[in-house]
XYZ file of N, CA and C in Angstrom:
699
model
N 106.913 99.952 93.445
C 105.890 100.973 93.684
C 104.635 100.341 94.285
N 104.042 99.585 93.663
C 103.297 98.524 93.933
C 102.722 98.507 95.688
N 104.434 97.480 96.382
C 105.237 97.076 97.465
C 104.855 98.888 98.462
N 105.333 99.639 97.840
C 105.095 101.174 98.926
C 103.913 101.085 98.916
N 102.849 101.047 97.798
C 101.503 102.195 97.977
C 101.034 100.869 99.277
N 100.862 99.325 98.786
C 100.615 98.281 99.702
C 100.899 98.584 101.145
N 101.964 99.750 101.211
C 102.822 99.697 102.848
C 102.115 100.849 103.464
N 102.253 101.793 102.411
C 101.083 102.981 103.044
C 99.891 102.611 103.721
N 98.838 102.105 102.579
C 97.767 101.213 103.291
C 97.836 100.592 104.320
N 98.582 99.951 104.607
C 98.754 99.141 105.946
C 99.253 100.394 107.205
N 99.841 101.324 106.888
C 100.243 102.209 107.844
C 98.957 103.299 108.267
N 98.126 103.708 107.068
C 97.171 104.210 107.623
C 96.479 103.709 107.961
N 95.820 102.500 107.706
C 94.917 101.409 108.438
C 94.843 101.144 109.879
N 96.031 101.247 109.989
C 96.395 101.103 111.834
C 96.507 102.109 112.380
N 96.525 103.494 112.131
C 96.239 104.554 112.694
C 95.310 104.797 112.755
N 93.788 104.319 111.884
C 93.038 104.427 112.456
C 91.993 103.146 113.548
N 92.608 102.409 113.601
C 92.898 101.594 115.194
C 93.085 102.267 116.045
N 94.533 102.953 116.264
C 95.213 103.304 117.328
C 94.720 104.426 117.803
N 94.425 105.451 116.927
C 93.679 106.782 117.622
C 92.313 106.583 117.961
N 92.475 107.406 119.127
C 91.426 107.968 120.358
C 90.327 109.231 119.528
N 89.327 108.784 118.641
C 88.730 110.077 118.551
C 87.704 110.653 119.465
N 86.467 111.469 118.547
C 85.768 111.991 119.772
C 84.430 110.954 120.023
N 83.636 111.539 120.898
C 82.124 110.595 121.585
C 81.322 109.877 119.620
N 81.658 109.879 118.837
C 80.806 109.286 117.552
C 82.032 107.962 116.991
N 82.854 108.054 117.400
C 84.063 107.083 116.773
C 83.534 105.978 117.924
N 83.984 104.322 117.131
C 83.317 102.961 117.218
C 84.788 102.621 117.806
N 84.427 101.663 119.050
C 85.140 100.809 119.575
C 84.804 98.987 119.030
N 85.775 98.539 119.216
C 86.183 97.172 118.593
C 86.871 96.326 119.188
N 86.357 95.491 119.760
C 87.785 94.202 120.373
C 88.241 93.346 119.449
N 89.733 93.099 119.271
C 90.114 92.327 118.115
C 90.945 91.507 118.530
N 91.386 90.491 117.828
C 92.394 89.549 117.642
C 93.482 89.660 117.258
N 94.309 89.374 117.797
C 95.556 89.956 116.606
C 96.704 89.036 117.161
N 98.030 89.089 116.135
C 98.751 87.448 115.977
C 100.243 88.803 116.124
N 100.906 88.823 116.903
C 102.375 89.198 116.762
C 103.660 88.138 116.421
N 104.385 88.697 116.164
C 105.400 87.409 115.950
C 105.745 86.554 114.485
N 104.510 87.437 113.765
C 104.387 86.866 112.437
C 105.136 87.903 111.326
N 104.778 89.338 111.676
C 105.917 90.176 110.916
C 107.175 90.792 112.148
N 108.017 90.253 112.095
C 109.106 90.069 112.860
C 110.348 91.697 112.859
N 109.916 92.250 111.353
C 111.138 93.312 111.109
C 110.812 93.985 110.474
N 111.000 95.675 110.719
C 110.524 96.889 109.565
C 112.181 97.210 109.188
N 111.777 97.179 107.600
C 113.512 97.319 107.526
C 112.986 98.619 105.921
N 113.546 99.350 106.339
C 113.806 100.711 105.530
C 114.954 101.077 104.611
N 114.748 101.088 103.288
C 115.725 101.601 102.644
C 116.957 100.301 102.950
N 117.123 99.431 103.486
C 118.193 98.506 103.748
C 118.054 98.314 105.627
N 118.259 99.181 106.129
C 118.110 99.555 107.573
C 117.332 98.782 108.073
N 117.176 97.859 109.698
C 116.422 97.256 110.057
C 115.818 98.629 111.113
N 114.388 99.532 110.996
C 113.649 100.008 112.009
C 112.511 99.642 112.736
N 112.737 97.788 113.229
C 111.589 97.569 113.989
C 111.536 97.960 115.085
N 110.406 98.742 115.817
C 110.657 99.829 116.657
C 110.785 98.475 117.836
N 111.540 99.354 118.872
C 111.126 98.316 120.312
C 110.265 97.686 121.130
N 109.430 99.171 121.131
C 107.803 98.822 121.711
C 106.985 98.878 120.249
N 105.704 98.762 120.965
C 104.871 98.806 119.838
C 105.114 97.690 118.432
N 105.198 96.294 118.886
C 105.743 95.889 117.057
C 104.415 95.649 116.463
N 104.912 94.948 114.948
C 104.096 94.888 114.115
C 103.265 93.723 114.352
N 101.776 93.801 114.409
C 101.044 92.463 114.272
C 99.760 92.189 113.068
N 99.468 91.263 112.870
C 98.813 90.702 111.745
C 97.143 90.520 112.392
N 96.231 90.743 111.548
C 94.568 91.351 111.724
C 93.954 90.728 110.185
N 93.307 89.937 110.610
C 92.763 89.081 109.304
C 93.672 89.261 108.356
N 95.016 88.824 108.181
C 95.307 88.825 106.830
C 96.252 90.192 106.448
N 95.584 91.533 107.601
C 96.532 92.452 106.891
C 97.595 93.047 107.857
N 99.201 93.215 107.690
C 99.631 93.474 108.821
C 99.347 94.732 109.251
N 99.765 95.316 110.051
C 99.969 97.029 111.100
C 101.031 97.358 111.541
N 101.084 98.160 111.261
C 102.364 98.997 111.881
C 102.306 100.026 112.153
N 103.008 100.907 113.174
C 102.756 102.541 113.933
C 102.893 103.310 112.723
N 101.666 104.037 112.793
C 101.637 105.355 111.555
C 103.150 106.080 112.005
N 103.112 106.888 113.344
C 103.919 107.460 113.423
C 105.500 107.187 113.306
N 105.656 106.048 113.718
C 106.990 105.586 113.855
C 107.489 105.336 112.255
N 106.758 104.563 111.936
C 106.935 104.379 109.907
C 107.212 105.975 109.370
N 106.085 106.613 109.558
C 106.428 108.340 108.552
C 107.484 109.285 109.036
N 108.112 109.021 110.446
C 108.420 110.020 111.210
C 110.368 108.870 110.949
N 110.254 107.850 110.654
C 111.592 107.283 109.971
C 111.924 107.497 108.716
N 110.538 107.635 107.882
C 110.481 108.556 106.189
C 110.552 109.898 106.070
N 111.582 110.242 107.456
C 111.164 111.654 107.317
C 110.125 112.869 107.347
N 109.228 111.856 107.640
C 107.651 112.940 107.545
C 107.272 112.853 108.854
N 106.804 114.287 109.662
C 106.120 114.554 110.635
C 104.705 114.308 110.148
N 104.088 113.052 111.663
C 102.308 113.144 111.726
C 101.390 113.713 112.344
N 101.069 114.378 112.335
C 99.595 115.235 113.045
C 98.614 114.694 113.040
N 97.427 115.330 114.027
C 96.537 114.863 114.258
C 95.754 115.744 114.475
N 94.214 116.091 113.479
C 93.403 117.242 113.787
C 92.216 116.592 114.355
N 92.315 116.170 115.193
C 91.167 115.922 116.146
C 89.357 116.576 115.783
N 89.614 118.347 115.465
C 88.397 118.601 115.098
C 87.699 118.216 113.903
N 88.552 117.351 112.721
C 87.961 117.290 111.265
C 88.767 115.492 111.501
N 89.021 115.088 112.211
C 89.619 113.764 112.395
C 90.497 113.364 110.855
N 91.523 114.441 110.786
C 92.022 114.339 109.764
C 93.585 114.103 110.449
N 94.546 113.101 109.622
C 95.945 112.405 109.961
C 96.467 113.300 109.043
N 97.968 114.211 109.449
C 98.319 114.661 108.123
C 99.827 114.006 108.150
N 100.007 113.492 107.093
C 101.651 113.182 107.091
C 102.300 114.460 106.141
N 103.277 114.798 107.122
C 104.394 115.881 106.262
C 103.938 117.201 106.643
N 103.547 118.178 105.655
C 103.256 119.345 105.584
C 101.579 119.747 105.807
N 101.089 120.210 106.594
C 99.819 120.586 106.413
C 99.370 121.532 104.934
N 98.391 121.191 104.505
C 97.905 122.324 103.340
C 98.026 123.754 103.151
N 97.650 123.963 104.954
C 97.967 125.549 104.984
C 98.669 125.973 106.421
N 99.703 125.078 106.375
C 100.789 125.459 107.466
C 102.364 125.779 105.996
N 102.404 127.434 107.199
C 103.631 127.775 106.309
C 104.973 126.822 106.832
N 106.026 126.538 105.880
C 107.161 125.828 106.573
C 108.345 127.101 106.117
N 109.291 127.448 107.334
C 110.708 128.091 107.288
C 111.908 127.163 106.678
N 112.849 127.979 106.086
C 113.974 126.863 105.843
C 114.478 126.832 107.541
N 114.456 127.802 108.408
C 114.858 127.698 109.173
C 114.188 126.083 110.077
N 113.063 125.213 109.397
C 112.731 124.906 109.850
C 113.450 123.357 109.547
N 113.997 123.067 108.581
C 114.933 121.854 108.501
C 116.132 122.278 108.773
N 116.518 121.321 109.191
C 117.659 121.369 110.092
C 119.161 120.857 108.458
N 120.126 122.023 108.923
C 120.710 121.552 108.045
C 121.955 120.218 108.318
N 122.133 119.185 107.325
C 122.979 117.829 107.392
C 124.218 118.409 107.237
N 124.956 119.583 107.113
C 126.045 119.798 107.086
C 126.579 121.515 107.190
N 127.227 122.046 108.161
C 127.492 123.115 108.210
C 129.288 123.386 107.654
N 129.590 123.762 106.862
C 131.024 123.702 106.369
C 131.317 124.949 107.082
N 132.422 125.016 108.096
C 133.460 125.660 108.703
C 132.743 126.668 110.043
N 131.684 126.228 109.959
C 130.696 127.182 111.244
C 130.940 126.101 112.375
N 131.133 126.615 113.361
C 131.503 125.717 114.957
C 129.841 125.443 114.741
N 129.758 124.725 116.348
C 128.269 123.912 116.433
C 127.152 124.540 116.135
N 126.322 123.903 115.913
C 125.167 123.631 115.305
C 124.046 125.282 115.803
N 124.028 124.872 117.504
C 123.112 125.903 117.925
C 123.870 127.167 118.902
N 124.953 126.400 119.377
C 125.749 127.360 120.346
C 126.743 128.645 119.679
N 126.942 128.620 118.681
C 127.980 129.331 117.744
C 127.526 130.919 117.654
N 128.360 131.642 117.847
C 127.705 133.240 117.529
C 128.269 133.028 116.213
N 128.540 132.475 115.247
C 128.756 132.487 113.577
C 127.561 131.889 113.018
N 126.785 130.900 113.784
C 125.078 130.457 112.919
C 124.214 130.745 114.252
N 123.122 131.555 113.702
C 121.837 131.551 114.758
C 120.648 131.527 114.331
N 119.836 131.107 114.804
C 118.254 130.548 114.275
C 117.262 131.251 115.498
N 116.540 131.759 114.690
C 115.571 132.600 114.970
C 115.610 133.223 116.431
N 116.800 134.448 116.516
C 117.182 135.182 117.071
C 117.084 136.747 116.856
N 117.146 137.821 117.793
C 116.663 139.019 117.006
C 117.955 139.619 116.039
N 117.224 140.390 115.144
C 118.190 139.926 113.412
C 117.667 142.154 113.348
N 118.358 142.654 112.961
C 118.228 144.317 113.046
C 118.701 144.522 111.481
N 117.699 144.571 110.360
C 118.173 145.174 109.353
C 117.593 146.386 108.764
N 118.174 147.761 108.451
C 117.031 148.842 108.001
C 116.731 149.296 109.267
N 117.291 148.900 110.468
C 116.723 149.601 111.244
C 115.266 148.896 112.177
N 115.121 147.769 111.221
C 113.948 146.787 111.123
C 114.323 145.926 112.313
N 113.469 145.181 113.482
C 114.025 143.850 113.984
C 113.162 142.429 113.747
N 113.766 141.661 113.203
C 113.085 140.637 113.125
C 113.691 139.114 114.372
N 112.890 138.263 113.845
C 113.045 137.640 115.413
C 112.939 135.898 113.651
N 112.171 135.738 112.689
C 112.221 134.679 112.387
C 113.322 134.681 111.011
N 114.378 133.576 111.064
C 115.401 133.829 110.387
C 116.989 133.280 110.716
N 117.610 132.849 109.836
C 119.042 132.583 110.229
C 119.993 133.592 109.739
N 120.757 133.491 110.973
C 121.799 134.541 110.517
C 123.699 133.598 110.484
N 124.115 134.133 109.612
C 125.659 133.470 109.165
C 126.615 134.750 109.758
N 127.524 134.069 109.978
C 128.592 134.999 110.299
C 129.836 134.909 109.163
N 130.346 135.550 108.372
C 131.562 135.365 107.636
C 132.907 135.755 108.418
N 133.751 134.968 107.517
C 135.094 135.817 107.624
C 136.131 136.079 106.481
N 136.540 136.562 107.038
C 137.384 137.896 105.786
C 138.141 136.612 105.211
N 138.259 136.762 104.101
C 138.839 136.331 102.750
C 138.575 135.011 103.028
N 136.859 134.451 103.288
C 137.253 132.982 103.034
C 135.483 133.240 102.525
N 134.925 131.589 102.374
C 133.684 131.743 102.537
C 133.116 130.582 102.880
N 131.616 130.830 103.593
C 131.297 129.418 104.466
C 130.107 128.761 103.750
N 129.920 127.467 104.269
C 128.271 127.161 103.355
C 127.612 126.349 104.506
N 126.402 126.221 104.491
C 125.286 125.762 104.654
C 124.726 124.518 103.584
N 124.634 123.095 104.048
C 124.078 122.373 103.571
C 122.308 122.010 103.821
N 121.729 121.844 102.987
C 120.376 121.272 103.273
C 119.560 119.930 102.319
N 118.985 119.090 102.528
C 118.546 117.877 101.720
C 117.251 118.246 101.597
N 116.746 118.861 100.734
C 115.727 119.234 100.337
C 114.678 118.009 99.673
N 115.030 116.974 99.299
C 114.633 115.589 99.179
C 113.562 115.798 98.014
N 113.676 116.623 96.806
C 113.120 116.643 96.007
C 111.030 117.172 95.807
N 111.376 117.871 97.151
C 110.036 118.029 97.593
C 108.982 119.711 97.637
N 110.109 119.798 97.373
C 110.118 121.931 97.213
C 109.962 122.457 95.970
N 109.001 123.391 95.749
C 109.522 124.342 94.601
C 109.976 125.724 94.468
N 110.252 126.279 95.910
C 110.421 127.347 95.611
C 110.828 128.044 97.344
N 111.560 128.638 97.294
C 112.191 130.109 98.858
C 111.627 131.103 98.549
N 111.244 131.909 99.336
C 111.278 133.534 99.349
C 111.187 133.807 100.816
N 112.029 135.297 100.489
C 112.492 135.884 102.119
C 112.832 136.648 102.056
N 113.941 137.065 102.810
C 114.589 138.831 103.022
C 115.925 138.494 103.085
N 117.104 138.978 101.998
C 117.772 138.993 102.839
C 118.979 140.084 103.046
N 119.936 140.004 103.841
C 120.665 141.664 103.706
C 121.570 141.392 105.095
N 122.213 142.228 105.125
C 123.564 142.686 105.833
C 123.161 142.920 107.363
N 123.028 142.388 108.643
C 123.073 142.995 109.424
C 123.348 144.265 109.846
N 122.392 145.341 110.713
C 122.936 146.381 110.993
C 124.227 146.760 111.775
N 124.550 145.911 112.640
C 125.948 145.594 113.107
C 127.117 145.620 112.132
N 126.933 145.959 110.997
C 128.182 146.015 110.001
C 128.228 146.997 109.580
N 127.940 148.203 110.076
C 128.054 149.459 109.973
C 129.619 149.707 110.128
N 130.011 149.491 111.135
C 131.812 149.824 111.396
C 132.704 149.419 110.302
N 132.114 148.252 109.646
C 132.819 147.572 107.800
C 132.865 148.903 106.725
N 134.043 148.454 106.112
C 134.188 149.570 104.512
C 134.422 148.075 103.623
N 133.363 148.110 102.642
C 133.677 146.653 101.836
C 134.551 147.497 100.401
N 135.495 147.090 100.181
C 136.444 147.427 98.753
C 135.721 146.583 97.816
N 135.287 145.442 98.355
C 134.766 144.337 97.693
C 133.557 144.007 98.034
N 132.428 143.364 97.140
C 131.257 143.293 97.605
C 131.171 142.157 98.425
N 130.022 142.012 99.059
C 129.825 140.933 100.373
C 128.573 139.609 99.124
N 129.161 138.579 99.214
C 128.025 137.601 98.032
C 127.385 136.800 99.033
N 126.243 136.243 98.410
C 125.602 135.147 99.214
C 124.805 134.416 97.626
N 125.494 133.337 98.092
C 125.679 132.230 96.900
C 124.338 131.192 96.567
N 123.338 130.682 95.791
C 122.755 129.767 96.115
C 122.933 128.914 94.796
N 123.242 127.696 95.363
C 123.002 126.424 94.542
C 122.011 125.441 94.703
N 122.051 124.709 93.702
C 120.582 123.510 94.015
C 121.534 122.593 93.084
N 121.600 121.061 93.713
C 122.626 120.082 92.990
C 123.445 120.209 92.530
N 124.605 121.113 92.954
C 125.825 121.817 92.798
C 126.236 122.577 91.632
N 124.680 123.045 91.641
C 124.799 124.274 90.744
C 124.213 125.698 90.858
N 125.348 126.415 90.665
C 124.870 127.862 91.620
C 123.530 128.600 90.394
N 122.648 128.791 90.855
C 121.358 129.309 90.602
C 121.186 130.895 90.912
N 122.167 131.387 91.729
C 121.688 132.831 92.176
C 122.621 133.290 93.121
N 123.077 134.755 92.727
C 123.912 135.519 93.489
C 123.544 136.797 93.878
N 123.564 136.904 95.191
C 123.629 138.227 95.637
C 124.516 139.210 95.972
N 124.644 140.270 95.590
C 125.905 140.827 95.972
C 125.026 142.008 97.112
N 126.168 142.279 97.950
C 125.973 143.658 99.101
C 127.139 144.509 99.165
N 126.985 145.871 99.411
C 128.462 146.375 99.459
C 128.018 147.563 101.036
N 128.498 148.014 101.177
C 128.552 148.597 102.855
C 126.907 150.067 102.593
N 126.097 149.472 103.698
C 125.083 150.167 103.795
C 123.744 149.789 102.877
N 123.923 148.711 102.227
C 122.468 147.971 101.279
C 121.714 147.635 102.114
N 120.203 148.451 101.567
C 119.371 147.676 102.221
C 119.060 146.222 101.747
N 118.245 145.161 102.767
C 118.231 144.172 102.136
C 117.261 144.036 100.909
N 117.575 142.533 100.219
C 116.661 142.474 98.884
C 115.933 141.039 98.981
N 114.826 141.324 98.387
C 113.835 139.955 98.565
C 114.779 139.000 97.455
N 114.549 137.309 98.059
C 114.923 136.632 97.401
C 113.405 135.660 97.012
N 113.601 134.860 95.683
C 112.313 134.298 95.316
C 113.176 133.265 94.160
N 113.751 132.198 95.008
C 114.323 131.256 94.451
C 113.487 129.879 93.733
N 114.161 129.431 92.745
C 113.115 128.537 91.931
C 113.886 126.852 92.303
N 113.451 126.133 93.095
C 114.330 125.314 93.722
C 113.324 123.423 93.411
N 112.431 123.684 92.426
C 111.907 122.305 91.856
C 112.282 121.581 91.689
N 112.229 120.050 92.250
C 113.289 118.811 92.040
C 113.723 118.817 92.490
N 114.725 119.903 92.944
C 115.947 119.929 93.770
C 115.961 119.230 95.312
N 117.352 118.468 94.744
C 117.782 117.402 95.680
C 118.167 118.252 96.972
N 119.263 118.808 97.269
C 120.164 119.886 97.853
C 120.542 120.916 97.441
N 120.156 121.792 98.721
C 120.390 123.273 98.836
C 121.761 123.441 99.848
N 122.683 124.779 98.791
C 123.929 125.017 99.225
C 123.932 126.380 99.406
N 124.069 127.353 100.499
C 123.893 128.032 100.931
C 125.455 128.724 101.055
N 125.886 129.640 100.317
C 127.216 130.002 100.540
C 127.497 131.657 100.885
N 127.857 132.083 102.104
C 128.203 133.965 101.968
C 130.149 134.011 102.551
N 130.008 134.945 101.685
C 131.578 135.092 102.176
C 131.978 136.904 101.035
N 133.612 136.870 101.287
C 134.075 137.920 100.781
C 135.221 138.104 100.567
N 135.878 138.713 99.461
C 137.297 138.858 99.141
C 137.238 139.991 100.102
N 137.076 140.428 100.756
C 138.079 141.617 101.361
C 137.690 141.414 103.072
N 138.772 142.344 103.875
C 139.080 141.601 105.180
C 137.905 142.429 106.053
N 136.786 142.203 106.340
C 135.477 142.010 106.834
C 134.728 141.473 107.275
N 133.990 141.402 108.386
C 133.192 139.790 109.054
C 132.241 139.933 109.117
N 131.198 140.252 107.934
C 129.831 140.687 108.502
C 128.928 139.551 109.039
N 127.850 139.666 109.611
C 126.710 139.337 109.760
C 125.858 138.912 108.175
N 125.184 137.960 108.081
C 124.649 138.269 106.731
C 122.573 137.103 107.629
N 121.847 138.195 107.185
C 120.265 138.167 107.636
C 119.648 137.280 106.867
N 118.639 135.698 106.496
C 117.801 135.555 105.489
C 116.557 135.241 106.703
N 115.392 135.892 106.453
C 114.791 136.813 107.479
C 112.926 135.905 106.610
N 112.438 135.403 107.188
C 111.245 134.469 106.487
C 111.212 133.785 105.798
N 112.399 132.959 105.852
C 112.274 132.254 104.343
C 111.388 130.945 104.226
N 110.262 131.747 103.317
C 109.321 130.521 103.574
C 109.834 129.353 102.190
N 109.289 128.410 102.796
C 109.757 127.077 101.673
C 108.742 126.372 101.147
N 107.949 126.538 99.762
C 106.912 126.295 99.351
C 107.108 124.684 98.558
């Protein structure tokens, strides 16, 4: 622990080197020794970037803010008007699930091209159209999932979700589910049966490592299934 907070320091230190602020920020000519920290190695992984390497400044090394947080997974910003660095999430920027990308799609063809998964495309439920949201496609008597690595950083979903209006021509004998787990344990079920409007979801997802995303149906039907804002707190 120690070894990280030490690495942080050194990563924000040199970002503020490297950035350009406005007419009140101090210029500096310095010295500096390359060749002395030779390798950024992550988790086991060697990520010393190509350009840009690491060099040593009285004593303390540097390394690219961005390249270090943005290999930890964290996006860096830059607010220029309050000369504030943000790693990860802004304070008051909303984040979509649609907005991580999921590490595993079980039985859905590719990623973005597939009319069975689509990301923030227009979505018609109630009569309603929405435009932010993923939509799943099922098929009759099986069911599909959605993986996500939530990395222990979340506490909580809420959104919309419900049946495409396109599934009007369906008679369900059987209800239509949409499954959620967190560390392979299912937490919450929704059921739909032909003509539901949709229902808010407000999932409790704290700690949680991975999110499993499952819709499907015992009876022979292919709906569309809508989760329509899902913000990720």
């Amino acid at each position: 622990m120690k070894i990280f907070k030490k690495f942080i320091v050194i990563v924000i230190a040199l970002s503020m080197l490297t950035i350009i602020a406005n007419a009140e920020s101090l210029k500096k000519s310095i010295d500096v020794y390359y060749n002395i920290a030779k390798k950024i190695v992550i988790d086991g992984v060697d990520r010393t970037p190509e350009e840009k390497k690491p060099f040593v400044y009285e004593g303390t090394t540097y390394v690219p803010l961005r390249y270090i947080s943005e290999s930890l997974g964290k996006e860096v910003k830059w607010d220029g008007k309050t000369g504030t660095i943000y790693i990860g999430t802004k304070p008051d920027e909303i984040v979509y699930l649609t907005d991580i990308e999921p590490y595993n799609i079980n039985d859905f063809d590719s990623l973005y091209s597939s009319s069975q998964y689509k990301v923030d495309e227009e979505m018609t439920m109630g009569n309603k159209k929405y435009m932010k949201g993923l939509q799943l496609k099922s098929s009759g008597y099986s069911f599909k999932k959605v993986f996500y690595n939530l990395d222990g950083q979340y506490k909580s979903i809420t959104g919309l979700v419900g049946l495409d209006d396109s599934n009007n021509e369906f008679n369900f004998d059987k209800p239509f589910l949409v499954n959620f787990y967190l560390d392979d344990n299912k937490i919450k079920t929704l059921k739909f049966n032909d003509g539901d409007l949709p229902k808010e979801l407000d999932l409790n997802i704290e700690g949680g490592l991975k999110l499993i995303i499952e819709v499907g149906c015992e009876s022979n039907n292919h709906p569309y299934v809508n989760f329509i804002n899902m913000e990720i707190n």
